[in-house]
Structure formats: structure tokens, C-alpha cells
Short mmCIF file of C-alpha atoms in Angstrom, two decimals:
data_model
loop_
_atom_site.label_atom_id
_atom_site.label_comp_id
_atom_site.label_asym_id
_atom_site.label_seq_id
_atom_site.Cartn_x
_atom_site.Cartn_y
_atom_site.Cartn_z
CA UNK A 154 -0.92 46.63 146.09
CA UNK A 155 2.52 45.78 145.18
CA UNK A 156 5.39 46.51 147.39
CA UNK A 157 7.22 48.16 144.45
CA UNK A 158 5.24 49.70 141.70
CA UNK A 159 6.22 50.86 138.19
CA UNK A 160 4.13 52.05 135.24
CA UNK A 161 4.50 49.07 132.89
CA UNK A 162 4.32 50.83 129.88
CA UNK A 163 5.19 50.79 126.96
CA UNK A 164 7.03 54.11 127.34
CA UNK A 165 8.00 55.73 123.86
CA UNK A 166 10.00 58.40 123.07
CA UNK A 167 12.11 59.74 120.42
CA UNK A 168 15.77 59.53 119.83
CA UNK A 169 17.70 62.35 121.69
CA UNK A 170 14.95 63.06 124.26
CA UNK A 171 14.78 62.47 127.78
CA UNK A 172 13.36 59.27 129.29
CA UNK A 173 11.88 59.55 132.81
CA UNK A 174 10.89 56.08 134.51
CA UNK A 175 9.19 56.18 137.98
CA UNK A 176 8.87 53.69 141.02
CA UNK A 177 7.25 53.97 144.36
CA UNK A 178 7.49 51.46 146.90
CA UNK A 179 5.55 50.99 150.40
CA UNK A 180 8.14 49.91 153.07
CA UNK A 181 9.25 53.03 154.56
CA UNK A 182 12.18 51.24 156.30
CA UNK A 183 13.74 50.57 152.71
CA UNK A 184 17.39 51.54 152.60
CA UNK A 185 18.97 50.99 149.23
CA UNK A 186 17.68 51.66 145.82
CA UNK A 187 18.54 50.08 142.64
CA UNK A 188 17.98 50.49 138.83
CA UNK A 189 18.33 47.52 136.24
CA UNK A 190 18.03 47.31 132.51
CA UNK A 191 16.97 44.09 130.92
CA UNK A 192 16.86 43.30 127.33
CA UNK A 193 14.55 40.54 126.15
CA UNK A 194 15.82 37.30 126.71
CA UNK A 195 18.89 38.75 128.87
CA UNK A 196 19.48 38.68 132.41
CA UNK A 197 19.30 42.46 134.55
CA UNK A 198 22.10 44.59 134.06
CA UNK A 199 23.07 47.20 137.11
CA UNK A 200 22.52 50.85 135.89
CA UNK A 201 22.54 52.87 138.67
CA UNK A 202 22.01 52.61 142.70
CA UNK A 203 21.06 55.37 145.08
CA UNK A 204 21.19 55.45 149.08
CA UNK A 205 20.33 59.05 150.17
CA UNK A 206 17.65 61.71 149.35
CA UNK A 207 18.36 63.71 146.09
CA UNK A 208 19.99 63.06 142.67
CA UNK A 209 22.91 61.01 141.65
CA UNK A 210 23.99 61.31 138.09
CA UNK A 211 26.17 58.77 135.83
CA UNK A 212 26.84 59.63 132.69
CA UNK A 213 23.34 59.64 130.54
CA UNK A 214 21.93 58.50 133.65
CA UNK A 215 20.43 60.16 136.62
CA UNK A 216 18.69 58.65 139.95
CA UNK A 217 16.59 60.58 141.98
CA UNK A 218 15.33 59.17 145.76
CA UNK A 219 12.43 61.06 147.87
CA UNK A 220 12.16 58.83 150.75
CA UNK A 221 9.37 61.04 152.33
CA UNK A 222 7.02 60.50 149.21
CA UNK A 223 8.44 56.99 148.87
CA UNK A 224 9.66 57.23 145.22
CA UNK A 225 12.56 56.82 142.94
CA UNK A 226 13.05 57.60 139.51
CA UNK A 227 15.55 57.34 136.91
CA UNK A 228 16.36 60.06 133.94
CA UNK A 229 17.58 58.86 130.93
CA UNK A 230 19.06 61.93 128.74
CA UNK A 231 19.54 61.73 125.03
CA UNK A 232 17.98 58.55 124.77
CA UNK A 233 19.15 56.20 122.17
CA UNK A 234 17.70 53.43 120.41
CA UNK A 235 20.13 50.76 122.22
CA UNK A 236 18.23 52.08 125.49
CA UNK A 237 15.21 50.02 124.44
CA UNK A 238 14.64 47.80 127.18
CA UNK A 239 12.88 46.91 130.11
CA UNK A 240 13.70 48.97 133.44
CA UNK A 241 13.61 47.45 136.62
CA UNK A 242 13.46 49.19 139.99
CA UNK A 243 14.70 47.21 143.36
CA UNK A 244 14.26 48.36 146.90
CA UNK A 245 16.46 46.72 149.48
CA UNK A 246 15.29 46.87 153.04
CA UNK A 247 16.00 44.74 155.81
CA UNK A 248 16.54 40.89 154.93
CA UNK A 249 14.42 41.29 151.68
CA UNK A 250 14.93 42.20 147.85
CA UNK A 251 11.73 43.66 145.93
CA UNK A 252 11.89 44.47 142.43
CA UNK A 253 8.93 45.69 140.42
CA UNK A 254 7.70 44.16 137.38
CA UNK A 255 9.38 46.88 135.25
CA UNK A 256 8.68 49.58 132.20
CA UNK A 257 9.31 48.96 128.57
CA UNK A 258 11.21 51.71 127.13
CA UNK A 259 11.29 52.07 123.34
CA UNK A 260 13.34 54.64 121.62
CA UNK A 261 12.30 55.26 118.22
CA UNK A 262 14.97 56.73 115.67
CA UNK B 746 37.50 39.29 135.45
CA UNK B 747 34.63 36.61 135.46
CA UNK B 748 30.96 37.49 135.97
CA UNK B 749 28.48 35.32 137.85
CA UNK B 750 28.62 32.24 136.24
CA UNK B 751 25.34 29.78 136.58
CA UNK B 752 24.91 26.36 135.31
CA UNK B 753 22.99 24.48 133.59
CA UNK B 754 21.85 26.93 131.09
CA UNK B 755 18.67 25.36 130.45
CA UNK B 756 17.24 22.19 132.26
CA UNK B 757 13.75 20.33 131.67
CA UNK B 758 12.45 18.24 134.36
CA UNK B 759 9.36 16.69 134.84
CA UNK B 760 6.79 16.85 137.98
CA UNK B 761 7.85 15.45 140.91
CA UNK B 762 11.38 15.46 140.39
CA UNK B 763 14.27 17.67 142.28
CA UNK B 764 16.70 19.87 140.82
CA UNK B 765 19.95 21.38 141.96
CA UNK B 766 21.21 24.94 140.26
CA UNK B 767 24.64 25.96 140.78
CA UNK B 768 26.48 29.70 141.10
CA UNK B 769 29.83 31.14 141.50
CA UNK B 770 29.93 34.56 142.53
CA UNK B 771 32.33 37.15 141.00
CA UNK B 772 35.72 36.78 142.55
CA UNK B 773 35.87 38.82 145.90
CA UNK B 774 32.23 38.74 146.52
CA UNK B 775 30.80 36.99 149.74
CA UNK B 776 27.15 37.33 149.03
CA UNK B 777 24.96 35.20 146.63
CA UNK B 778 20.98 35.95 145.86
CA UNK B 779 18.56 33.81 144.35
CA UNK B 780 15.88 35.12 142.34
CA UNK B 781 12.82 33.38 140.20
CA UNK B 782 11.72 35.52 137.32
CA UNK B 783 8.36 34.61 135.19
CA UNK B 784 7.94 36.30 131.90
CA UNK B 785 6.59 39.54 132.37
CA UNK B 786 7.27 39.85 135.89
CA UNK B 787 10.28 41.31 137.77
CA UNK B 788 12.63 38.72 139.83
CA UNK B 789 11.06 37.34 143.02
CA UNK B 790 13.46 37.31 145.75
CA UNK B 791 14.16 33.38 147.44
CA UNK B 792 17.15 33.53 149.36
CA UNK B 793 20.27 35.81 150.08
CA UNK B 794 23.31 33.77 152.00
CA UNK B 795 26.49 35.95 153.14
CA UNK B 796 29.41 34.14 154.59
CA UNK B 797 27.84 30.98 154.28
CA UNK B 798 24.70 31.78 156.39
CA UNK B 799 21.27 32.53 155.15
CA UNK B 800 20.63 36.24 155.52
CA UNK B 801 17.23 36.77 154.02
CA UNK B 802 14.25 34.47 152.62
CA UNK B 803 11.29 35.63 150.18
CA UNK B 804 7.90 33.84 150.37
CA UNK B 805 8.60 30.42 148.67
CA UNK B 806 7.59 27.17 150.15
CA UNK B 807 10.06 24.51 152.00
CA UNK B 808 10.21 22.92 148.47
CA UNK B 809 13.27 25.69 147.94
CA UNK B 810 16.35 25.43 149.98
CA UNK B 811 19.83 26.76 149.26
CA UNK B 812 23.67 26.80 151.08
CA UNK B 813 26.73 28.40 150.47
CA UNK B 814 30.06 26.64 150.19
CA UNK B 815 33.22 27.84 151.68
CA UNK B 816 34.39 28.92 148.33
CA UNK B 817 31.28 31.66 148.22
CA UNK B 818 29.26 29.40 145.37
CA UNK B 819 26.13 28.69 146.07
CA UNK B 820 23.30 25.91 144.97
CA UNK B 821 19.88 26.37 144.84
CA UNK B 822 17.69 23.06 145.30
CA UNK B 823 13.83 22.51 144.46
CA UNK B 824 12.12 19.32 145.38
CA UNK B 825 8.86 18.20 144.34
CA UNK B 826 8.63 20.35 141.11
CA UNK B 827 5.35 21.79 140.03
CA UNK B 828 4.65 22.99 136.60
CA UNK B 829 4.48 26.80 138.30
CA UNK B 830 8.19 26.17 138.89
CA UNK B 831 8.73 26.83 135.17
CA UNK B 832 10.73 30.17 135.26
CA UNK B 833 14.24 31.66 134.84
CA UNK B 834 16.39 31.30 137.99
CA UNK B 835 18.79 34.27 138.39
CA UNK B 836 21.72 33.99 140.87
CA UNK B 837 23.36 37.68 141.69
CA UNK B 838 26.45 38.32 144.01
CA UNK B 839 27.63 41.53 145.67
CA UNK B 840 30.67 42.06 147.90
CA UNK B 841 28.84 41.97 151.35
CA UNK B 842 25.96 42.91 152.75
CA UNK B 843 22.06 44.03 152.01
CA UNK B 844 23.12 47.32 150.75
CA UNK B 845 25.58 46.60 148.06
CA UNK B 846 24.68 46.58 144.14
CA UNK B 847 24.13 43.27 143.06
CA UNK B 848 25.49 41.75 139.65
CA UNK B 849 23.39 38.93 138.25
CA UNK B 850 24.60 36.01 135.98
CA UNK B 851 22.82 34.61 133.00
CA UNK B 852 20.40 32.18 134.71
CA UNK B 853 19.12 29.11 134.17
CA UNK B 854 16.20 28.16 132.32
CA UNK B 855 13.95 25.47 134.00
CA UNK B 856 11.08 23.90 132.11
CA UNK B 857 9.07 21.71 134.16
CA UNK B 858 6.86 19.02 131.72
#
């Protein structure tokens, strides 16, 4: 079992819909949680970070964290074709940083 | 402000050779982390340096080493290259400790022949 698990997808949503991306992690000592977007052939780009249980909103993006259930999610509202990319979940604990393998999102016009 | 810069962009080496990759963090950032990414997978953590000291190490062999300089730039060295070392090597910087968001450079594409 991987330390950070994401559905590989592909996840396909129509333009304007809500895309929901999920991530589970195994280390209960994890403290910080990040979402990155990676376009094909490019490096990861930071979208959101969250440290405490609950929701955190930034524009069209909402990150949700539930430490008791060990999952973190990313909601993208009003999805646009330009949101089509691979979304990486990163979990930071003491002394290490662990990424999932990403979920590929396709937003269809 | 300039982002994280990495050099070189691309590199071709043969098995058994040694390679040095370089990274300059965002101005004001004191922490640098190195990652290896192969196609279809997420970045794998190699090292983190903060204030010139190693603060974290991933599950990579001793052939991988790194250091951070007084100006917070960093080098990643890989000795005795294997075909499996072919990957995109990413550097990320953050202002300080583990819990702070990391910003990635464009990476160095290393190909081993």
C-alpha cells in the first residue's frame, strides 16, 4: 500500500461542472497537505495548502482535510478546459515529503 | 522576482558516470528540496536542506548526495549512474521549515544511455 493514494483517473467532467479529487494517506503524524497541478511536460505548480481540519477556499478551489479519516480532497468549481492537468497530492510529515501519483483531470468543452 | 532556477535543462550521460545538478531558490527562501520524477509517477523525495543542513532524506542509495551553499543554492550529485536514474529531477524551495509550501523549478531532464 502506498503512503499517499490517489485515483489515477482519468476523471472527465464537462465545462462548468465541479471536479472532485481525493487523496488518502497512511501516516497519522502528517502535518501539512498540499495540492499541485502539473501540465504535461511541465513542473508541478502549487494550488492550495491546508494544515487544519475543515475547508479552505481560494477562488474556484476548495481544499478539505479530515485528519481522523486521513483524507484530503480538492474541489474545483466551474471547471474550465484549462484545468485539464494531473493533480498531485503531497503530504508532509516529520523529515519527509510524500507525493501521490496524481489524478488526471480532463475538462470537456 | 525570479522563481526557482535549475541547470542544466537537459543532460545526457552514460552508465557509470557522475552528474551534478544545480538549483537556485527563490530569493529569501532558505530551504531547498530535491525530487526525482519518472513518467507516470509523482515526485519522489530525495533530500531537504534548510540553513545548509540536511533536514530530511528519502529512500535513495548513497550514490545520491547533496549540499547547500551559504547563498542557499544547492547541488545534487549522483555517482555511478544507472539506467534507472533516467528521470526529471526537480528542485523546490520554501521560505523555511517542513510545513511551508514548496515552489518547483522547471527541472533537469537526465537521460542515461
